[in-house]
């Protein structure tokens, strides 16, 4: 039996070998089947030709050509595989897919890593140094604004600042300066008086020196005369002594000559003594020293000069002390002015570069000293707060190398463990409190390098920390 299908999608038609009948009696059955009888070889050939003609009319020449064309022999590769080989190939392919997909999760199972980790940074809170009103600034600041270090944030003014200390210090300084000026005036007057007295004393010294020199010259002349009188008295005494010894003169004459000799010797000694006294005075005058006498008041002027010098020395010491006091009062006044400036106005500047994290005030608001005004996120020192299991925590140590990878995927950033807080309360000046990590109670703080290059300030981004190795 041969089954043929038409291009038009009709039901398949079957050609069945039935009882041999003559070709002229061949007819189609109602179901589309054609039968013919095969009695002799000649009739077989004739029936085959008629069958081919009929098939050509039914299905077209193209299908007949395809049917009649010889089919190529099937190749070895096109033959179906045996069930054993098919099962082996499927098993190998499944294992390859499983290794490819499951390698990264399997690798993570062997790593000492965190359960959860978040990028963190310290918060710098700027507080009001004085009580007052927010007068300037804050207009352009918003949460998230980036500010450089030293940026002027706001100005707080206090119109009720106490300036009593400045007034008191100014009054005390004014009185000290008046006393300082009075002492300087007295010293100046005494200096002028000393100059006048000094000139008079110098003139007296010169006159006295000249007079002493004249007196010495006069005494020299008296010494010469006294020496001459003494020589004549000695000669007269020798002559009277000789005459008395011979009996030619009375003893009274000899005694008179002896008296005259003693008087002449005494006068000579007196003149020498006067000359010696004048020589001492001359030497003192040469050294600007005076001997007082009751006949001239110039030596008392010299003593007055000494009194003036002593008074001036005392006044200069007082002025020096007063100068030091004035200097201290000036420093005190400057200090009080500085304190008043600090109490009356305060300019708030950013202590570090970063981002505005929170604004607690607004322009025109009354604030008190110590009130928080602005908090700044210090993005220059980023850290990673990691929550780990107790088993992992017990294997960690400060200084241990680690690496951090952002959750959305990036290269592993190197770092190291800087703090192990465990279950104790860690520092609370972080942007994200460690208590926000709730999956595990044990926490570690990791300093990571290069996170600033991943973003302007990636605080709050999550990731994963692997302990014990760094990125290559």
GROMACS .gro file of C-alpha atoms in nm:
model
  472
    1UNK     CA    1   0.000   0.000   0.000
    2UNK     CA    2   0.130   0.344  -0.093
    3UNK     CA    3   0.005   0.661   0.090
    4UNK     CA    4   0.029   0.999  -0.084
    5UNK     CA    5  -0.049   1.347   0.047
    6UNK     CA    6  -0.151   1.641  -0.168
    7UNK     CA    7  -0.015   1.994  -0.141
    8UNK     CA    8  -0.360   2.127  -0.069
    9UNK     CA    9  -0.370   1.959   0.269
   10UNK     CA   10  -0.638   1.700   0.170
   11UNK     CA   11  -0.666   1.374   0.350
   12UNK     CA   12  -0.401   1.118   0.256
   13UNK     CA   13  -0.495   0.891  -0.024
   14UNK     CA   14  -0.397   0.521  -0.028
   15UNK     CA   15  -0.337   0.302  -0.325
   16UNK     CA   16  -0.417  -0.065  -0.246
   17UNK     CA   17  -0.348  -0.373  -0.452
   18UNK     CA   18  -0.692  -0.553  -0.491
   19UNK     CA   19  -0.815  -0.840  -0.708
   20UNK     CA   20  -0.695  -0.812  -1.068
   21UNK     CA   21  -0.951  -0.668  -1.298
   22UNK     CA   22  -0.922  -0.531  -1.647
   23UNK     CA   23  -0.785  -0.178  -1.686
   24UNK     CA   24  -1.099  -0.061  -1.847
   25UNK     CA   25  -1.297  -0.167  -1.546
   26UNK     CA   26  -1.074   0.038  -1.305
   27UNK     CA   27  -1.270   0.296  -1.107
   28UNK     CA   28  -1.225   0.514  -0.800
   29UNK     CA   29  -1.388   0.417  -0.478
   30UNK     CA   30  -1.594   0.668  -0.294
   31UNK     CA   31  -1.315   0.711  -0.037
   32UNK     CA   32  -1.065   0.809  -0.306
   33UNK     CA   33  -0.897   0.470  -0.331
   34UNK     CA   34  -0.816   0.318  -0.670
   35UNK     CA   35  -0.794  -0.058  -0.731
   36UNK     CA   36  -0.675  -0.252  -1.023
   37UNK     CA   37  -0.636  -0.616  -1.109
   38UNK     CA   38  -0.306  -0.773  -1.198
   39UNK     CA   39  -0.351  -1.085  -1.414
   40UNK     CA   40  -0.058  -1.097  -1.653
   41UNK     CA   41   0.277  -0.917  -1.682
   42UNK     CA   42   0.152  -0.711  -1.969
   43UNK     CA   43  -0.143  -0.603  -1.771
   44UNK     CA   44   0.089  -0.519  -1.476
   45UNK     CA   45   0.291  -0.283  -1.689
   46UNK     CA   46  -0.014  -0.126  -1.824
   47UNK     CA   47  -0.163  -0.088  -1.476
   48UNK     CA   48   0.157   0.076  -1.349
   49UNK     CA   49   0.152   0.331  -1.628
   50UNK     CA   50  -0.207   0.408  -1.566
   51UNK     CA   51  -0.135   0.448  -1.191
   52UNK     CA   52   0.153   0.691  -1.261
   53UNK     CA   53  -0.065   0.892  -1.496
   54UNK     CA   54  -0.335   0.909  -1.234
   55UNK     CA   55  -0.092   1.016  -0.957
   56UNK     CA   56   0.051   1.287  -1.177
   57UNK     CA   57  -0.292   1.428  -1.236
   58UNK     CA   58  -0.374   1.414  -0.868
   59UNK     CA   59  -0.054   1.556  -0.706
   60UNK     CA   60   0.125   1.736  -0.982
   61UNK     CA   61   0.441   1.672  -1.177
   62UNK     CA   62   0.672   1.816  -0.907
   63UNK     CA   63   0.581   1.560  -0.644
   64UNK     CA   64   0.604   1.282  -0.894
   65UNK     CA   65   0.956   1.392  -0.977
   66UNK     CA   66   1.050   1.399  -0.613
   67UNK     CA   67   0.894   1.060  -0.558
   68UNK     CA   68   1.061   0.912  -0.856
   69UNK     CA   69   1.403   1.070  -0.778
   70UNK     CA   70   1.645   0.832  -0.600
   71UNK     CA   71   1.695   0.912  -0.225
   72UNK     CA   72   2.058   0.944  -0.099
   73UNK     CA   73   2.181   0.693   0.155
   74UNK     CA   74   2.158   0.824   0.516
   75UNK     CA   75   2.498   0.927   0.674
   76UNK     CA   76   2.630   0.795   1.005
   77UNK     CA   77   2.606   1.132   1.174
   78UNK     CA   78   2.242   1.171   1.084
   79UNK     CA   79   2.158   0.849   1.247
   80UNK     CA   80   1.996   0.886   1.593
   81UNK     CA   81   2.224   0.839   1.899
   82UNK     CA   82   2.177   0.554   2.128
   83UNK     CA   83   1.996   0.628   2.458
   84UNK     CA   84   2.317   0.574   2.660
   85UNK     CA   85   2.522   0.830   2.471
   86UNK     CA   86   2.236   1.079   2.478
   87UNK     CA   87   2.212   1.045   2.857
   88UNK     CA   88   2.590   1.093   2.898
   89UNK     CA   89   2.594   1.411   2.687
   90UNK     CA   90   2.301   1.559   2.879
   91UNK     CA   91   2.472   1.486   3.212
   92UNK     CA   92   2.798   1.656   3.105
   93UNK     CA   93   2.612   1.964   2.979
   94UNK     CA   94   2.416   1.991   3.305
   95UNK     CA   95   2.732   1.968   3.517
   96UNK     CA   96   2.900   2.241   3.309
   97UNK     CA   97   2.604   2.475   3.353
   98UNK     CA   98   2.591   2.400   3.729
   99UNK     CA   99   2.962   2.478   3.775
  100UNK     CA  100   2.938   2.799   3.572
  101UNK     CA  101   2.634   2.936   3.755
  102UNK     CA  102   2.720   2.812   4.103
  103UNK     CA  103   3.093   2.893   4.119
  104UNK     CA  104   3.055   3.246   4.263
  105UNK     CA  105   2.808   3.142   4.538
  106UNK     CA  106   3.027   2.844   4.621
  107UNK     CA  107   3.331   3.072   4.637
  108UNK     CA  108   3.154   3.306   4.880
  109UNK     CA  109   3.084   3.016   5.112
  110UNK     CA  110   3.458   2.981   5.174
  111UNK     CA  111   3.519   3.355   5.238
  112UNK     CA  112   3.517   3.526   5.582
  113UNK     CA  113   3.281   3.811   5.508
  114UNK     CA  114   3.021   4.040   5.661
  115UNK     CA  115   2.651   3.977   5.677
  116UNK     CA  116   2.578   4.340   5.587
  117UNK     CA  117   2.796   4.650   5.545
  118UNK     CA  118   2.728   5.017   5.483
  119UNK     CA  119   2.953   5.311   5.392
  120UNK     CA  120   2.973   5.547   5.688
  121UNK     CA  121   3.137   5.875   5.789
  122UNK     CA  122   3.164   6.094   6.094
  123UNK     CA  123   2.927   6.384   6.155
  124UNK     CA  124   3.075   6.719   6.263
  125UNK     CA  125   2.815   6.921   6.453
  126UNK     CA  126   2.860   7.299   6.450
  127UNK     CA  127   2.709   7.460   6.759
  128UNK     CA  128   2.636   7.821   6.848
  129UNK     CA  129   2.931   7.963   7.047
  130UNK     CA  130   2.716   8.245   7.186
  131UNK     CA  131   2.351   8.320   7.235
  132UNK     CA  132   2.195   8.555   6.984
  133UNK     CA  133   2.022   8.579   6.648
  134UNK     CA  134   2.118   8.417   6.318
  135UNK     CA  135   2.186   8.740   6.128
  136UNK     CA  136   2.358   8.628   5.808
  137UNK     CA  137   2.421   8.312   5.611
  138UNK     CA  138   2.232   7.986   5.562
  139UNK     CA  139   2.041   8.127   5.264
  140UNK     CA  140   2.216   7.915   5.004
  141UNK     CA  141   2.264   7.606   5.218
  142UNK     CA  142   2.056   7.298   5.164
  143UNK     CA  143   2.079   6.944   5.292
  144UNK     CA  144   2.334   6.775   5.068
  145UNK     CA  145   2.516   7.096   4.971
  146UNK     CA  146   2.889   7.045   4.927
  147UNK     CA  147   3.102   7.295   5.120
  148UNK     CA  148   3.481   7.340   5.137
  149UNK     CA  149   3.681   7.372   5.456
  150UNK     CA  150   3.672   7.724   5.601
  151UNK     CA  151   3.349   7.816   5.423
  152UNK     CA  152   3.157   8.085   5.612
  153UNK     CA  153   2.823   7.932   5.706
  154UNK     CA  154   2.643   8.188   5.922
  155UNK     CA  155   2.684   8.481   6.162
  156UNK     CA  156   2.536   8.497   6.511
  157UNK     CA  157   2.498   8.845   6.665
  158UNK     CA  158   2.421   8.932   7.027
  159UNK     CA  159   2.307   9.290   7.078
  160UNK     CA  160   2.287   9.239   7.455
  161UNK     CA  161   2.653   9.158   7.510
  162UNK     CA  162   2.787   9.310   7.835
  163UNK     CA  163   3.043   9.586   7.777
  164UNK     CA  164   3.086   9.688   8.142
  165UNK     CA  165   3.427   9.520   8.161
  166UNK     CA  166   3.550   9.724   7.864
  167UNK     CA  167   3.435  10.050   8.025
  168UNK     CA  168   3.600   9.962   8.357
  169UNK     CA  169   3.925   9.862   8.188
  170UNK     CA  170   3.920  10.183   7.983
  171UNK     CA  171   3.871  10.401   8.292
  172UNK     CA  172   4.149  10.227   8.482
  173UNK     CA  173   4.379  10.262   8.185
  174UNK     CA  174   4.297  10.633   8.156
  175UNK     CA  175   4.383  10.697   8.524
  176UNK     CA  176   4.708  10.504   8.491
  177UNK     CA  177   4.805  10.704   8.185
  178UNK     CA  178   4.734  11.034   8.369
  179UNK     CA  179   4.963  10.926   8.652
  180UNK     CA  180   5.220  10.817   8.399
  181UNK     CA  181   5.209  11.161   8.234
  182UNK     CA  182   5.239  11.336   8.576
  183UNK     CA  183   5.548  11.136   8.663
  184UNK     CA  184   5.699  11.213   8.326
  185UNK     CA  185   5.633  11.586   8.379
  186UNK     CA  186   5.797  11.585   8.723
  187UNK     CA  187   6.100  11.405   8.590
  188UNK     CA  188   6.125  11.656   8.308
  189UNK     CA  189   6.113  11.954   8.549
  190UNK     CA  190   6.372  11.801   8.777
  191UNK     CA  191   6.592  11.736   8.476
  192UNK     CA  192   6.574  12.103   8.380
  193UNK     CA  193   6.650  12.207   8.741
  194UNK     CA  194   6.940  11.967   8.757
  195UNK     CA  195   7.078  12.108   8.437
  196UNK     CA  196   7.065  12.466   8.574
  197UNK     CA  197   7.220  12.371   8.906
  198UNK     CA  198   7.481  12.168   8.732
  199UNK     CA  199   7.588  12.465   8.525
  200UNK     CA  200   7.615  12.681   8.838
  201UNK     CA  201   7.808  12.413   9.023
  202UNK     CA  202   8.048  12.379   8.734
  203UNK     CA  203   8.104  12.752   8.729
  204UNK     CA  204   8.167  12.749   9.104
  205UNK     CA  205   8.405  12.460   9.068
  206UNK     CA  206   8.607  12.646   8.812
  207UNK     CA  207   8.612  12.963   9.022
  208UNK     CA  208   8.703  12.769   9.333
  209UNK     CA  209   8.976  12.589   9.151
  210UNK     CA  210   9.122  12.915   9.032
  211UNK     CA  211   9.103  13.066   9.383
  212UNK     CA  212   9.271  12.760   9.536
  213UNK     CA  213   9.544  12.787   9.278
  214UNK     CA  214   9.594  13.154   9.372
  215UNK     CA  215   9.602  13.067   9.742
  216UNK     CA  216   9.859  12.799   9.677
  217UNK     CA  217  10.072  13.053   9.492
  218UNK     CA  218  10.036  13.294   9.781
  219UNK     CA  219  10.135  13.027  10.031
  220UNK     CA  220  10.433  12.940   9.819
  221UNK     CA  221  10.547  13.301   9.852
  222UNK     CA  222  10.486  13.289  10.228
  223UNK     CA  223  10.685  12.968  10.248
  224UNK     CA  224  10.976  13.137  10.075
  225UNK     CA  225  10.960  13.431  10.319
  226UNK     CA  226  10.919  13.195  10.617
  227UNK     CA  227  11.220  12.995  10.506
  228UNK     CA  228  11.423  13.317  10.481
  229UNK     CA  229  11.308  13.432  10.826
  230UNK     CA  230  11.390  13.089  10.967
  231UNK     CA  231  11.738  13.097  10.816
  232UNK     CA  232  11.807  13.444  10.963
  233UNK     CA  233  11.670  13.330  11.302
  234UNK     CA  234  11.896  13.025  11.298
  235UNK     CA  235  12.198  13.243  11.218
  236UNK     CA  236  12.109  13.491  11.492
  237UNK     CA  237  12.062  13.208  11.740
  238UNK     CA  238  12.401  13.061  11.660
  239UNK     CA  239  12.568  13.403  11.693
  240UNK     CA  240  12.402  13.473  12.030
  241UNK     CA  241  12.488  13.127  12.151
  242UNK     CA  242  12.855  13.183  12.059
  243UNK     CA  243  12.867  13.524  12.227
  244UNK     CA  244  12.700  13.391  12.536
  245UNK     CA  245  12.949  13.109  12.553
  246UNK     CA  246  13.233  13.362  12.540
  247UNK     CA  247  13.063  13.582  12.797
  248UNK     CA  248  13.034  13.866  12.555
  249UNK     CA  249  12.653  13.864  12.554
  250UNK     CA  250  12.388  13.814  12.809
  251UNK     CA  251  12.180  13.499  12.823
  252UNK     CA  252  11.868  13.704  12.764
  253UNK     CA  253  11.984  13.786  12.409
  254UNK     CA  254  12.042  13.417  12.341
  255UNK     CA  255  11.692  13.329  12.465
  256UNK     CA  256  11.540  13.602  12.249
  257UNK     CA  257  11.717  13.462  11.943
  258UNK     CA  258  11.593  13.113  12.034
  259UNK     CA  259  11.234  13.238  12.053
  260UNK     CA  260  11.262  13.411  11.718
  261UNK     CA  261  11.396  13.085  11.569
  262UNK     CA  262  11.102  12.884  11.704
  263UNK     CA  263  10.849  13.139  11.574
  264UNK     CA  264  11.006  13.135  11.229
  265UNK     CA  265  11.000  12.754  11.223
  266UNK     CA  266  10.636  12.748  11.335
  267UNK     CA  267  10.534  12.997  11.067
  268UNK     CA  268  10.709  12.786  10.804
  269UNK     CA  269  10.527  12.473  10.923
  270UNK     CA  270  10.196  12.659  10.922
  271UNK     CA  271  10.250  12.773  10.564
  272UNK     CA  272  10.332  12.418  10.457
  273UNK     CA  273  10.018  12.289  10.626
  274UNK     CA  274   9.802  12.546  10.452
  275UNK     CA  275   9.959  12.456  10.118
  276UNK     CA  276   9.888  12.087  10.180
  277UNK     CA  277   9.523  12.162  10.259
  278UNK     CA  278   9.486  12.369   9.945
  279UNK     CA  279   9.646  12.091   9.741
  280UNK     CA  280   9.385  11.845   9.869
  281UNK     CA  281   9.103  12.086   9.780
  282UNK     CA  282   9.250  12.141   9.436
  283UNK     CA  283   9.259  11.768   9.375
  284UNK     CA  284   8.895  11.736   9.491
  285UNK     CA  285   8.790  12.018   9.259
  286UNK     CA  286   8.964  11.845   8.973
  287UNK     CA  287   8.739  11.546   9.049
  288UNK     CA  288   8.426  11.768   9.081
  289UNK     CA  289   8.414  11.721   9.458
  290UNK     CA  290   8.360  12.003   9.699
  291UNK     CA  291   8.439  12.081  10.062
  292UNK     CA  292   8.171  12.278  10.237
  293UNK     CA  293   8.249  12.601  10.424
  294UNK     CA  294   8.043  12.854  10.611
  295UNK     CA  295   8.125  13.146  10.385
  296UNK     CA  296   7.972  13.036  10.049
  297UNK     CA  297   7.647  12.852   9.955
  298UNK     CA  298   7.772  12.696   9.630
  299UNK     CA  299   7.859  12.363   9.795
  300UNK     CA  300   7.499  12.347   9.918
  301UNK     CA  301   7.389  12.379   9.552
  302UNK     CA  302   7.604  12.080   9.476
  303UNK     CA  303   7.431  11.891   9.755
  304UNK     CA  304   7.098  12.004   9.608
  305UNK     CA  305   7.209  11.856   9.281
  306UNK     CA  306   7.266  11.525   9.453
  307UNK     CA  307   6.919  11.546   9.609
  308UNK     CA  308   6.765  11.613   9.268
  309UNK     CA  309   6.945  11.316   9.118
  310UNK     CA  310   6.816  11.092   9.396
  311UNK     CA  311   6.460  11.219   9.353
  312UNK     CA  312   6.477  11.170   8.977
  313UNK     CA  313   6.596  10.815   9.023
  314UNK     CA  314   6.299  10.744   9.250
  315UNK     CA  315   6.057  10.906   9.004
  316UNK     CA  316   6.201  10.713   8.712
  317UNK     CA  317   6.153  10.390   8.906
  318UNK     CA  318   5.792  10.489   8.975
  319UNK     CA  319   5.743  10.574   8.610
  320UNK     CA  320   5.886  10.241   8.504
  321UNK     CA  321   5.638  10.064   8.730
  322UNK     CA  322   5.362  10.284   8.595
  323UNK     CA  323   5.467  10.209   8.238
  324UNK     CA  324   5.443   9.838   8.313
  325UNK     CA  325   5.101   9.889   8.471
  326UNK     CA  326   4.981  10.084   8.169
  327UNK     CA  327   5.106   9.808   7.941
  328UNK     CA  328   4.916   9.548   8.145
  329UNK     CA  329   4.603   9.760   8.140
  330UNK     CA  330   4.632   9.803   7.764
  331UNK     CA  331   4.660   9.427   7.724
  332UNK     CA  332   4.362   9.385   7.955
  333UNK     CA  333   4.158   9.633   7.753
  334UNK     CA  334   4.253   9.455   7.430
  335UNK     CA  335   4.154   9.124   7.585
  336UNK     CA  336   3.822   9.263   7.704
  337UNK     CA  337   3.753   9.402   7.357
  338UNK     CA  338   3.829   9.062   7.208
  339UNK     CA  339   3.597   8.896   7.457
  340UNK     CA  340   3.329   9.150   7.381
  341UNK     CA  341   3.370   9.087   7.009
  342UNK     CA  342   3.340   8.714   7.069
  343UNK     CA  343   3.033   8.766   7.287
  344UNK     CA  344   2.865   9.011   7.049
  345UNK     CA  345   2.931   8.840   6.714
  346UNK     CA  346   3.043   8.496   6.602
  347UNK     CA  347   3.110   8.381   6.248
  348UNK     CA  348   3.058   8.010   6.192
  349UNK     CA  349   3.290   7.841   5.943
  350UNK     CA  350   3.308   7.484   5.820
  351UNK     CA  351   3.580   7.298   6.014
  352UNK     CA  352   3.618   7.043   5.735
  353UNK     CA  353   3.511   6.987   5.377
  354UNK     CA  354   3.201   6.776   5.329
  355UNK     CA  355   2.828   6.784   5.276
  356UNK     CA  356   2.554   6.946   5.480
  357UNK     CA  357   2.385   6.661   5.667
  358UNK     CA  358   2.128   6.849   5.874
  359UNK     CA  359   2.013   7.209   5.927
  360UNK     CA  360   1.873   7.278   6.274
  361UNK     CA  361   1.809   7.653   6.240
  362UNK     CA  362   1.710   7.930   5.999
  363UNK     CA  363   1.800   8.300   5.947
  364UNK     CA  364   1.651   8.527   6.213
  365UNK     CA  365   1.608   8.250   6.469
  366UNK     CA  366   1.709   8.309   6.832
  367UNK     CA  367   1.965   8.055   6.948
  368UNK     CA  368   2.144   7.986   7.276
  369UNK     CA  369   2.507   7.902   7.338
  370UNK     CA  370   2.581   7.538   7.266
  371UNK     CA  371   2.273   7.484   7.050
  372UNK     CA  372   2.342   7.265   6.743
  373UNK     CA  373   2.300   7.463   6.421
  374UNK     CA  374   2.448   7.261   6.135
  375UNK     CA  375   2.588   6.911   6.100
  376UNK     CA  376   2.844   6.843   5.827
  377UNK     CA  377   2.926   6.501   5.686
  378UNK     CA  378   3.304   6.457   5.677
  379UNK     CA  379   3.349   6.281   5.343
  380UNK     CA  380   3.728   6.296   5.361
  381UNK     CA  381   3.745   6.000   5.603
  382UNK     CA  382   3.502   5.738   5.483
  383UNK     CA  383   3.461   5.415   5.678
  384UNK     CA  384   3.258   5.098   5.643
  385UNK     CA  385   3.047   4.966   5.930
  386UNK     CA  386   3.009   4.590   5.895
  387UNK     CA  387   2.783   4.351   6.084
  388UNK     CA  388   2.933   4.003   6.127
  389UNK     CA  389   2.846   3.680   6.299
  390UNK     CA  390   2.996   3.589   6.633
  391UNK     CA  391   3.212   3.322   6.470
  392UNK     CA  392   3.355   3.568   6.218
  393UNK     CA  393   3.396   3.837   6.486
  394UNK     CA  394   3.615   3.609   6.699
  395UNK     CA  395   3.856   3.569   6.406
  396UNK     CA  396   3.903   3.943   6.349
  397UNK     CA  397   4.171   4.173   6.491
  398UNK     CA  398   4.251   4.541   6.461
  399UNK     CA  399   4.480   4.606   6.164
  400UNK     CA  400   4.360   4.294   5.980
  401UNK     CA  401   4.342   4.348   5.601
  402UNK     CA  402   4.003   4.351   5.434
  403UNK     CA  403   3.836   4.446   5.107
  404UNK     CA  404   3.502   4.611   5.032
  405UNK     CA  405   3.281   4.570   4.727
  406UNK     CA  406   2.969   4.774   4.659
  407UNK     CA  407   2.645   4.579   4.637
  408UNK     CA  408   2.576   4.681   4.278
  409UNK     CA  409   2.919   4.554   4.179
  410UNK     CA  410   3.257   4.721   4.151
  411UNK     CA  411   3.621   4.642   4.198
  412UNK     CA  412   3.727   4.532   4.545
  413UNK     CA  413   3.864   4.828   4.744
  414UNK     CA  414   4.147   4.755   4.993
  415UNK     CA  415   4.119   4.845   5.360
  416UNK     CA  416   4.186   4.730   5.714
  417UNK     CA  417   3.998   4.679   6.039
  418UNK     CA  418   4.031   4.984   6.268
  419UNK     CA  419   3.776   4.909   6.540
  420UNK     CA  420   3.599   4.609   6.688
  421UNK     CA  421   3.300   4.721   6.893
  422UNK     CA  422   3.134   4.384   6.930
  423UNK     CA  423   2.798   4.420   7.099
  424UNK     CA  424   2.901   4.731   7.296
  425UNK     CA  425   2.785   5.079   7.209
  426UNK     CA  426   3.009   5.228   6.941
  427UNK     CA  427   3.070   5.595   6.870
  428UNK     CA  428   2.745   5.778   6.805
  429UNK     CA  429   2.884   6.057   6.586
  430UNK     CA  430   2.844   5.854   6.267
  431UNK     CA  431   2.599   5.938   5.993
  432UNK     CA  432   2.457   5.587   6.013
  433UNK     CA  433   2.443   5.445   6.363
  434UNK     CA  434   2.582   5.092   6.399
  435UNK     CA  435   2.253   4.994   6.560
  436UNK     CA  436   2.089   5.035   6.216
  437UNK     CA  437   2.257   4.708   6.114
  438UNK     CA  438   2.017   4.464   6.272
  439UNK     CA  439   2.100   4.129   6.112
  440UNK     CA  440   2.389   4.060   6.349
  441UNK     CA  441   2.488   4.213   6.685
  442UNK     CA  442   2.866   4.207   6.632
  443UNK     CA  443   3.011   4.500   6.441
  444UNK     CA  444   3.347   4.600   6.300
  445UNK     CA  445   3.471   4.928   6.154
  446UNK     CA  446   3.683   4.911   5.840
  447UNK     CA  447   3.885   5.196   5.686
  448UNK     CA  448   3.868   5.164   5.308
  449UNK     CA  449   4.084   5.347   5.057
  450UNK     CA  450   3.962   5.491   4.728
  451UNK     CA  451   3.589   5.515   4.801
  452UNK     CA  452   3.589   5.886   4.714
  453UNK     CA  453   3.666   5.791   4.356
  454UNK     CA  454   3.354   5.578   4.341
  455UNK     CA  455   3.133   5.880   4.406
  456UNK     CA  456   3.128   6.224   4.558
  457UNK     CA  457   3.028   6.094   4.900
  458UNK     CA  458   2.884   5.739   4.892
  459UNK     CA  459   2.761   5.737   5.252
  460UNK     CA  460   2.469   5.498   5.293
  461UNK     CA  461   2.559   5.270   5.003
  462UNK     CA  462   2.572   4.906   5.100
  463UNK     CA  463   2.815   4.636   5.007
  464UNK     CA  464   3.011   4.342   5.134
  465UNK     CA  465   3.334   4.321   5.334
  466UNK     CA  466   3.568   4.026   5.291
  467UNK     CA  467   3.821   3.989   5.574
  468UNK     CA  468   4.171   3.853   5.545
  469UNK     CA  469   4.265   3.972   5.197
  470UNK     CA  470   4.287   4.285   4.986
  471UNK     CA  471   4.236   4.346   4.619
  472UNK     CA  472   4.533   4.276   4.399
   0.00000   0.00000   0.00000
